[in-house]
Coordinates of C-alpha atoms and ligand atoms in Angstrom, one line a residue:
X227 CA 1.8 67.6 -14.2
X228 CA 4.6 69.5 -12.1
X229 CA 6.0 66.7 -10.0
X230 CA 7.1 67.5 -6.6
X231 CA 11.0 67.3 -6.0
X232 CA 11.2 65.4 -2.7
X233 CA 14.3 63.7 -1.1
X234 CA 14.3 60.4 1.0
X235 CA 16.2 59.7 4.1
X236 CA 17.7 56.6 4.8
X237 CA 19.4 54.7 6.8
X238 CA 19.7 51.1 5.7
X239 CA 18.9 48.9 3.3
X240 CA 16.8 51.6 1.1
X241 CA 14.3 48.8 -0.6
X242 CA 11.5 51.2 -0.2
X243 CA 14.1 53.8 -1.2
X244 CA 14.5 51.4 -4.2
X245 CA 10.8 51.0 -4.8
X246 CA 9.6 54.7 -4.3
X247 CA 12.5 55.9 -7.4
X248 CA 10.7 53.1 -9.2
X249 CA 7.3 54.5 -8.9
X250 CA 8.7 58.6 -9.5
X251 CA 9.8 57.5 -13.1
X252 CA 6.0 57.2 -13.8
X253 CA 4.4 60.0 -15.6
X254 CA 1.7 60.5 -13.3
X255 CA 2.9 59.2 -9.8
X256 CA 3.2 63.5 -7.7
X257 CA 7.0 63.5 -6.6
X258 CA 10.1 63.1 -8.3
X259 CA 13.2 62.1 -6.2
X260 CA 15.8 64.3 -6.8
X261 CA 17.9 63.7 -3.7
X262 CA 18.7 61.4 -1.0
X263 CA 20.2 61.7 2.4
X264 CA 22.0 59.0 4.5
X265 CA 22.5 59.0 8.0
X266 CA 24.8 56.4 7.4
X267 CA 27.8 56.0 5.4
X268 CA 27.1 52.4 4.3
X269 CA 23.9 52.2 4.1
X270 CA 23.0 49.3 1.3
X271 CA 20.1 52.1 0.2
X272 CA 23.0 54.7 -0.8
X273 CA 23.7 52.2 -3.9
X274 CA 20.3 52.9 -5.2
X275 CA 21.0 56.5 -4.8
X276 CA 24.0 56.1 -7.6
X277 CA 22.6 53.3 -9.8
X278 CA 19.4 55.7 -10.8
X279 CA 21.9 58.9 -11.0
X280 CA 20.0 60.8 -7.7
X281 CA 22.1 63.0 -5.8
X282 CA 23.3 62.1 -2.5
X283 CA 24.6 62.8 1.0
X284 CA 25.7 61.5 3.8
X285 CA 24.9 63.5 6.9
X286 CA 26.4 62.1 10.1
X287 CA 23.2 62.8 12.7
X288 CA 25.6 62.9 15.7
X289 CA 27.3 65.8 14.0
X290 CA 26.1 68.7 16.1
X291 CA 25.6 70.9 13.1
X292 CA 23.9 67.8 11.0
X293 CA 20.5 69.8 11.2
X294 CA 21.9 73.0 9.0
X295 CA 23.5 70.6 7.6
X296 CA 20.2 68.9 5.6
X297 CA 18.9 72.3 5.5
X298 CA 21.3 73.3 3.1
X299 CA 21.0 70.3 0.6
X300 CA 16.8 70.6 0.7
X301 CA 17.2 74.3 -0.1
X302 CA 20.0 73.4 -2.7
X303 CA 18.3 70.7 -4.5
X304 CA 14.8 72.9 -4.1
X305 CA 13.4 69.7 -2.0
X306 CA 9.7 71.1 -1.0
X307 CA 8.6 67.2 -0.3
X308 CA 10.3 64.3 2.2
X309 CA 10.1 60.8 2.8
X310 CA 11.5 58.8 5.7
X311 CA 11.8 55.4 4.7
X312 CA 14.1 53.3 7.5
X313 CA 15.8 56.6 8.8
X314 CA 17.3 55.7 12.5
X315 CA 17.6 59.3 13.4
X316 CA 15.4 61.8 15.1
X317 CA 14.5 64.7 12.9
X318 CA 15.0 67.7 14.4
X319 CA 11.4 70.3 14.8
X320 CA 12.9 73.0 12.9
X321 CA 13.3 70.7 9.7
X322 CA 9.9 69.2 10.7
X323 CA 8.6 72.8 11.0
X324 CA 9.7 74.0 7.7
X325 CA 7.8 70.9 6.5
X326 CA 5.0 70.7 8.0
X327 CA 2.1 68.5 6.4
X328 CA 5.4 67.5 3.8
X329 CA 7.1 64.9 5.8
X330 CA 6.2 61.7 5.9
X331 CA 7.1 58.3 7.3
X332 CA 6.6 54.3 6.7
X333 CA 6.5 52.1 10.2
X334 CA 6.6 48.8 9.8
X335 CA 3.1 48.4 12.5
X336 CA -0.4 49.3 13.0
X337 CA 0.0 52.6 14.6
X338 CA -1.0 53.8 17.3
X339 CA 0.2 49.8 18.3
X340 CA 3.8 49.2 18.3
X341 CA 4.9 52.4 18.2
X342 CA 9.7 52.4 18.1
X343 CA 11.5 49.5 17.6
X344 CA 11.4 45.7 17.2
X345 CA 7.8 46.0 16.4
X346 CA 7.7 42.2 14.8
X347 CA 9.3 40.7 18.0
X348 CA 6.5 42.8 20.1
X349 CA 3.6 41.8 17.6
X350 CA 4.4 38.0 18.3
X351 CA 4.8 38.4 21.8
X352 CA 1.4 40.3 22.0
X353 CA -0.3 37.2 19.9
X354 CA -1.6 40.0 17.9
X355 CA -4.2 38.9 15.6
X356 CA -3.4 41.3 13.0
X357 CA -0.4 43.2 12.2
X358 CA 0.9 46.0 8.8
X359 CA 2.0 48.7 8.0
X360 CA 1.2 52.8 8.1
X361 CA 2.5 55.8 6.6
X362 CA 1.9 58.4 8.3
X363 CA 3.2 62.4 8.9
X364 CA 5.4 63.3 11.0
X365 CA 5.5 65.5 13.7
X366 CA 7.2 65.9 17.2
X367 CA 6.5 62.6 18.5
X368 CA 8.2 59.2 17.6
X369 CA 5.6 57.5 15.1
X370 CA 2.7 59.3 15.9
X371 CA 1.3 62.1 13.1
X372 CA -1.5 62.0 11.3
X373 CA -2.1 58.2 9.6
X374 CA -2.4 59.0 6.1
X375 CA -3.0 54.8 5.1
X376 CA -2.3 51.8 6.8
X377 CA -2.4 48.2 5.5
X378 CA -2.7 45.1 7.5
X379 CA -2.5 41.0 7.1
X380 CA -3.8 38.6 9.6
X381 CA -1.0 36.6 11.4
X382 CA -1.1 32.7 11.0
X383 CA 0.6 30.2 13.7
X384 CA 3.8 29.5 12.1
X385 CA 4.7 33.2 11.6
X386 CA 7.8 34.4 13.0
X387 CA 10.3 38.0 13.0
X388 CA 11.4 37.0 9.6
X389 CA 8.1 36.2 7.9
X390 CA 6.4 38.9 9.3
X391 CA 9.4 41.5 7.9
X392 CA 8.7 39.8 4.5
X393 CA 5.0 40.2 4.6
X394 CA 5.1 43.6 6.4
X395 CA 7.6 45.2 3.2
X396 CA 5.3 43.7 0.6
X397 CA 2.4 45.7 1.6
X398 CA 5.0 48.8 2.5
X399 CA 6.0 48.6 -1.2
X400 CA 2.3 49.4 -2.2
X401 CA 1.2 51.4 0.8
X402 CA 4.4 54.1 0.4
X403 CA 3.4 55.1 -2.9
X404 CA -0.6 54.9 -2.7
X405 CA -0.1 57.4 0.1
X406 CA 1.6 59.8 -1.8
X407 CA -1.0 59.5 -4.7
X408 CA -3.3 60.2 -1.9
X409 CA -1.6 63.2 -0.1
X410 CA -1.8 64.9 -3.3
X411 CA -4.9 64.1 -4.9
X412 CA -6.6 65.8 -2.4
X413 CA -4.3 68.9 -2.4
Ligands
GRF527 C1 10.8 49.5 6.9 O1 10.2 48.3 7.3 C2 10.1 50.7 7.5 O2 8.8 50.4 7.9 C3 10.9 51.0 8.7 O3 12.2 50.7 8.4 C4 12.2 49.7 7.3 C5 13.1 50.2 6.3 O4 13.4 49.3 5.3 N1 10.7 52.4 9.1 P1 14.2 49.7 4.0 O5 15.5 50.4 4.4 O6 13.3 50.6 3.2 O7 14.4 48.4 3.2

């Protein structure tokens, strides 16, 4: 099998950074991650990026040519598929353009629900009954392409912000990749 080469943007902490390399050193798992770019300088993730030898960048999104700027590392490293896992930035329609149908995204909610920020805090507040995660493509709306999977958990009373993060990346560590298996079995 000819594995994808796909990149993964970052911003943070980079654990499903950390567990998507894990999965791309499988024999059979679609993509391959050959680069990574950072919107941040110190983002935790970016140590992942170095430990497994992945090539990485960090490209400032307030920088006004930041745009070009990715272009030109996707075209170097021959990047045809992209992840955003945690990425804090707005990508711009002409990179989501050039990849349409191969760029996708995690969101810590049941989307359409919660779509943006502070989705735990909103979930509790709600007294949602359920709450997960989806991965999902991206287009030119915030959180709102085409749901490729989604995995949810029922809430119980003594949840809180915390417990729901922890419960919401466990499931994103199995959703991110059984998406991608997915995307590409039915290509
Ligand atoms: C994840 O919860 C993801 O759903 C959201 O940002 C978080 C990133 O976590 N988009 P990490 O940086 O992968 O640890």
């Amino acid at each position: 099998m000819v594995k994808r080469k796909a990149c993964v943007f970052i911003s943070g902490q980079g654990s499903n950074l950390k567990n998507l390399i894990s999965h791309s050193r499988e024999k059979n798992f679609p993509i391959n991650i050959c680069l990574v770019i950072s919107s941040k300088k110190n983002a935790h993730g970016v140590s992942y990026a170095k430990k497994f030898n992945i090539p990485y960048v960090i490209v400032d999104a307030n920088d006004k040519n930041h745009t070009n700027k990715i272009l030109y590392f996707l075209r170097k490293y021959k990047i045809s598929f992209i992840c955003l896992a945690g990425y804090m930035k707005i990508v711009s329609k002409r990179i989501i353009n050039i990849y349409h149908k191969s760029i996708i995204n995690i969101h810590p909610s049941l989307l359409p629900k919660f779509k943006g920020l502070n989705t735990f805090s909103r979930v509790l507040e709600k007294n949602e009954k359920k709450t997960g995660c989806t991965v999902h493509y991206v287009n030119n709306k915030l959180d709102d392409g085409k749901i490729i999977i989604k995995k949810s958990f029922n809430l119980i009373k003594s949840d809180n912000q915390d417990s729901l993060k922890l419960k919401t990346q466990k499931l994103e560590y199995r959703a991110y990749p059984e998406a991608i298996i997915k995307i590409f079995r039915n290509r």
